[in-house]
């Protein structure tokens, strides 16, 4: 099953044709600003003779976000970093299948500043002319007229609205609950040394391409074994120097939740895309800080009930700058696929 990535409530909703086979696809609206004008990148597909957004089907064991980043790189020849989730599309194919296309805003990756997350990605195929034979950067208004399918304007409208509201330039703070660990009842060592299970190691590995797709280039983790091991595959793949903190452990959180809150605020204010790994009892404090810095519509959909996140699950908080400081303008809960 593909890993999920949605704004907590699935933007596409359940298909009304529950019996129909579903094709999951993912892509992105790559954007830039030139001379004060918002521009987007369209691709021309000779097979269909249409202008559309770069996108494609998921590969086995691939998450939606990973597929989006991969497909854009394969079709445009340039890597991207995912940003805000955008409205997706759902329609019936001529073969009677339901096709669901998930979209993100995305910016072109820069080797100088995004080198670490790019190093953590798998190589992608070079673009081929039989799949995409032309690219076009267009002003947003011109792009709306160039798109072959009217439905493709929905994600564009959302992108333009985010730009007009000053919410399109973002960084991500990924909150991760450590992977599945050996139960307390069967572990005879110290609590701080309790390790991951094999399933937990698989969850940690599965998070690597997800974090890379969002351009994560900093890692902060509880010092305890099960958290440090959860971020380790990404730390190694991206060549990061992680920060291991006693403040994010269960024991220190009981003594001083304020220090956890300060750590989260620092990440929100940093401007860098980062990952923070901690424990279930610490999550209410983390989420409280996110809520304090969120738009009301975002705060209302943050997880409210224990366990907040399942083991190995991620919450991607998209953060933009405002006159009042950092604001969380969108959130996604991501469950990386484990095969």
XYZ file of C-alpha atoms in Angstrom:
339
model
C 0.000 0.000 0.000
C 1.235 3.494 -0.752
C 2.145 5.704 2.151
C -0.377 8.421 2.796
C 0.295 12.143 2.745
C -2.726 14.331 3.244
C -3.818 17.441 5.150
C -5.123 15.155 7.927
C -8.540 15.064 6.254
C -8.043 13.528 2.806
C -8.448 16.402 0.356
C -9.636 14.013 -2.337
C -12.136 12.172 -0.185
C -13.277 8.605 -0.649
C -14.151 7.515 -4.134
C -17.858 7.027 -4.781
C -16.988 3.967 -6.875
C -15.693 1.707 -4.149
C -15.602 -1.274 -6.495
C -13.424 0.429 -9.111
C -9.626 -0.098 -9.145
C -7.778 3.006 -7.943
C -4.654 4.427 -9.551
C -2.679 6.677 -7.203
C -0.529 9.348 -8.836
C 1.413 12.329 -7.569
C 2.983 15.465 -8.965
C 3.693 19.113 -8.292
C 3.203 22.644 -9.484
C 6.759 23.934 -9.747
C 6.799 27.689 -9.183
C 9.125 30.677 -9.188
C 8.807 34.464 -9.048
C 10.269 36.544 -11.877
C 10.027 40.355 -11.930
C 7.387 40.132 -9.236
C 5.233 37.694 -11.229
C 4.360 34.180 -10.169
C 5.347 31.658 -12.823
C 4.702 27.920 -13.060
C 6.203 25.096 -15.084
C 4.033 23.133 -17.524
C 4.981 20.009 -19.454
C 3.784 18.855 -22.866
C 3.115 15.128 -23.276
C 3.199 14.029 -26.922
C 1.266 10.840 -26.179
C -1.789 12.880 -25.227
C -0.823 16.147 -26.966
C -1.664 18.054 -23.801
C -0.172 20.660 -21.476
C -0.376 19.679 -17.844
C 1.489 19.469 -14.543
C 4.366 17.004 -14.153
C 3.035 13.895 -12.422
C 2.984 10.117 -12.580
C 2.025 6.840 -10.966
C 3.491 5.548 -7.727
C 6.041 2.772 -7.854
C 5.613 -0.244 -5.539
C 6.418 0.674 -1.947
C 6.640 4.394 -2.717
C 4.992 7.182 -0.734
C 2.949 9.881 -2.419
C 5.452 12.614 -1.570
C 8.405 10.567 -2.804
C 6.559 9.817 -6.037
C 5.767 13.489 -6.572
C 9.407 14.538 -6.202
C 10.620 11.664 -8.384
C 8.095 12.206 -11.164
C 8.808 15.922 -11.408
C 12.538 15.242 -11.625
C 12.023 12.562 -14.279
C 9.724 14.707 -16.427
C 11.525 18.050 -16.112
C 15.123 16.931 -15.611
C 15.506 19.001 -12.430
C 14.992 18.016 -8.771
C 12.486 19.887 -6.628
C 11.659 20.366 -2.964
C 8.030 19.890 -1.991
C 6.136 22.638 -0.198
C 2.458 23.183 0.522
C -0.023 20.417 -0.304
C -2.483 21.526 -2.983
C -5.950 20.269 -3.939
C -5.807 16.999 -5.826
C -7.916 15.624 -8.639
C -10.021 12.486 -8.904
C -11.643 11.207 -12.070
C -12.718 8.082 -13.912
C -10.430 6.815 -16.674
C -11.764 5.413 -19.966
C -10.853 1.938 -18.658
C -13.212 2.368 -15.709
C -10.543 3.017 -13.083
C -10.531 5.824 -10.548
C -7.416 7.959 -10.877
C -6.393 10.091 -7.932
C -3.679 12.713 -8.439
C -2.089 14.327 -5.378
C -0.325 17.671 -5.840
C 2.120 19.861 -3.953
C 3.631 23.237 -4.573
C 7.335 22.777 -5.276
C 10.413 24.862 -5.866
C 13.494 23.958 -7.846
C 16.135 22.399 -5.613
C 19.452 24.206 -5.356
C 22.581 22.083 -5.165
C 24.311 24.578 -2.890
C 21.601 24.735 -0.219
C 19.691 21.481 -0.799
C 22.670 19.201 -1.326
C 22.056 17.133 1.806
C 18.474 16.091 1.104
C 19.339 15.567 -2.552
C 22.094 13.173 -1.481
C 19.506 11.123 0.421
C 17.380 10.532 -2.705
C 17.574 7.655 -5.122
C 18.805 8.438 -8.648
C 16.059 9.182 -11.159
C 15.755 8.395 -14.841
C 16.675 10.999 -17.392
C 13.658 12.598 -19.117
C 12.716 11.091 -22.458
C 11.142 12.937 -25.386
C 8.477 10.300 -25.878
C 7.093 11.105 -22.424
C 7.663 14.883 -22.253
C 8.841 16.766 -25.323
C 8.501 20.375 -24.195
C 8.545 22.529 -21.059
C 7.207 26.031 -20.554
C 7.567 28.550 -17.735
C 4.473 30.740 -17.885
C 2.932 33.498 -15.798
C 0.103 32.034 -13.738
C -2.620 33.684 -15.834
C -1.085 32.452 -19.077
C -0.677 28.965 -17.628
C -4.397 28.798 -16.859
C -5.095 29.376 -20.532
C -2.453 26.921 -21.724
C -3.649 23.976 -19.613
C -5.486 21.451 -21.737
C -7.859 20.301 -18.967
C -9.947 22.813 -17.084
C -9.788 20.663 -13.938
C -6.017 21.270 -13.753
C -6.751 24.888 -12.898
C -7.946 23.915 -9.415
C -4.449 23.335 -7.991
C -3.252 26.467 -9.810
C -5.962 28.599 -8.180
C -4.845 27.338 -4.765
C -1.198 28.070 -5.590
C -2.023 31.629 -6.671
C -4.115 32.184 -3.533
C -1.242 31.014 -1.326
C 1.147 33.324 -3.148
C -1.193 36.302 -2.829
C -1.535 35.607 0.897
C 2.233 35.402 1.384
C 2.087 31.716 2.311
C 3.808 30.068 -0.620
C 7.420 30.342 0.566
C 7.686 27.793 3.370
C 9.998 25.473 5.227
C 8.911 22.251 6.876
C 9.212 21.058 10.465
C 8.663 17.300 10.473
C 7.551 15.868 13.801
C 8.276 12.141 14.045
C 7.242 9.683 16.710
C 9.980 7.092 17.013
C 9.498 3.773 15.256
C 7.973 0.739 16.902
C 10.073 -0.257 19.894
C 10.533 -3.405 21.960
C 7.704 -3.416 24.563
C 8.577 -2.307 28.069
C 7.171 -5.570 29.407
C 9.849 -7.681 27.719
C 12.796 -5.295 27.910
C 15.105 -5.826 30.874
C 17.553 -2.993 30.237
C 17.235 0.711 31.006
C 14.370 2.691 29.508
C 16.730 5.017 27.675
C 18.324 2.032 25.890
C 15.108 0.289 24.829
C 15.634 -0.413 21.079
C 13.473 -0.547 17.979
C 11.965 -3.766 16.726
C 12.698 -4.957 13.184
C 9.446 -3.237 12.156
C 10.711 -0.052 13.778
C 13.955 -0.214 11.801
C 11.890 -0.634 8.624
C 9.811 2.431 9.543
C 12.983 4.449 10.081
C 14.327 3.443 6.658
C 10.985 4.192 4.983
C 11.053 7.768 6.297
C 14.282 8.591 4.446
C 12.847 9.346 0.971
C 9.902 11.209 2.530
C 12.137 13.572 4.487
C 14.351 14.015 1.426
C 11.360 14.980 -0.730
C 10.576 17.869 1.634
C 14.187 19.070 1.698
C 14.936 18.321 5.361
C 18.498 19.406 6.166
C 18.601 19.436 9.989
C 17.755 16.812 12.614
C 16.945 17.134 16.316
C 16.135 14.060 18.379
C 15.628 12.745 21.865
C 18.861 11.180 23.024
C 17.148 7.904 23.928
C 17.981 4.931 21.730
C 14.646 4.413 20.010
C 14.500 8.030 18.810
C 18.149 8.339 17.845
C 17.875 5.113 15.843
C 14.723 6.355 14.085
C 16.465 9.403 12.608
C 19.781 7.630 12.008
C 19.036 6.318 8.476
C 18.201 9.817 7.265
C 21.109 11.390 9.150
C 23.484 8.976 7.425
C 21.901 9.265 3.972
C 21.923 13.073 4.041
C 25.244 13.453 5.855
C 23.747 15.541 8.671
C 25.176 16.414 12.049
C 22.206 15.695 14.310
C 21.488 17.349 17.630
C 20.613 14.845 20.355
C 18.786 16.431 23.260
C 17.965 15.206 26.746
C 15.170 17.789 26.794
C 13.139 15.736 24.302
C 13.217 12.553 26.398
C 10.186 11.427 28.369
C 11.942 11.944 31.702
C 13.131 15.492 31.022
C 9.808 16.454 29.501
C 8.087 15.593 32.778
C 10.461 17.952 34.580
C 10.424 20.795 32.070
C 7.886 20.872 29.203
C 8.993 24.464 28.622
C 12.330 23.284 27.248
C 10.557 21.108 24.688
C 8.391 24.066 23.719
C 11.478 26.230 23.281
C 13.069 23.638 20.990
C 9.983 23.539 18.768
C 9.801 27.326 18.606
C 13.467 27.462 17.597
C 12.781 25.100 14.678
C 9.771 27.131 13.564
C 11.854 30.300 13.605
C 14.962 28.787 12.013
C 13.844 28.982 8.389
C 15.471 25.573 7.816
C 13.564 22.415 6.999
C 14.109 20.063 9.904
C 12.978 16.851 11.561
C 12.293 16.460 15.281
C 11.964 12.953 16.722
C 10.453 12.373 20.146
C 8.131 10.188 22.253
C 4.360 9.848 22.533
C 4.135 11.534 25.992
C 6.039 14.544 24.622
C 3.773 15.076 21.618
C 1.045 17.132 23.401
C 3.604 19.834 24.205
C 4.960 19.784 20.644
C 1.473 20.030 19.167
C 0.503 22.806 21.576
C 3.372 24.948 20.266
C 2.393 24.207 16.669
C -1.181 25.196 17.476
C -0.072 28.481 19.018
C 1.729 29.338 15.782
C -0.966 28.078 13.392
C -3.768 29.612 11.463
C -7.052 28.671 13.110
C -8.026 26.358 10.248
C -4.743 24.491 10.720
C -4.855 24.392 14.528
C -8.327 22.854 14.370
C -7.084 19.790 12.476
C -3.959 19.049 14.506
C -4.150 15.647 16.249
C -6.140 16.018 19.457
C -6.196 12.538 20.955
C -3.647 10.097 22.300
C -1.584 8.573 20.665
C -1.491 11.687 18.410
C 0.906 9.888 16.026
C 1.409 6.172 15.558
C 4.950 4.753 15.853
C 6.997 5.846 12.846
C 4.384 8.348 11.676
C 5.267 11.923 10.694
C 3.470 15.239 10.932
C 4.743 17.717 8.339
C 4.201 21.314 9.458
C 4.619 23.852 6.650
C 5.852 27.143 8.059
C 5.841 30.585 6.454
C 7.069 33.905 7.767
C 4.607 36.610 8.758
C 4.925 40.051 10.383
C 4.047 38.309 13.667
C 6.641 35.582 13.254
C 6.469 32.006 11.940
C 3.023 30.674 11.057
C 2.106 27.058 10.369
C -0.008 27.384 7.235
C -0.593 23.699 6.445
C -0.025 20.279 7.988
C 0.136 16.756 6.611
C 0.186 13.447 8.413
C 2.447 10.980 6.580
C 2.648 7.241 7.062
C 5.677 5.975 5.118
C 5.007 2.639 3.411
C 6.793 -0.361 4.890
C 7.147 -3.485 2.759
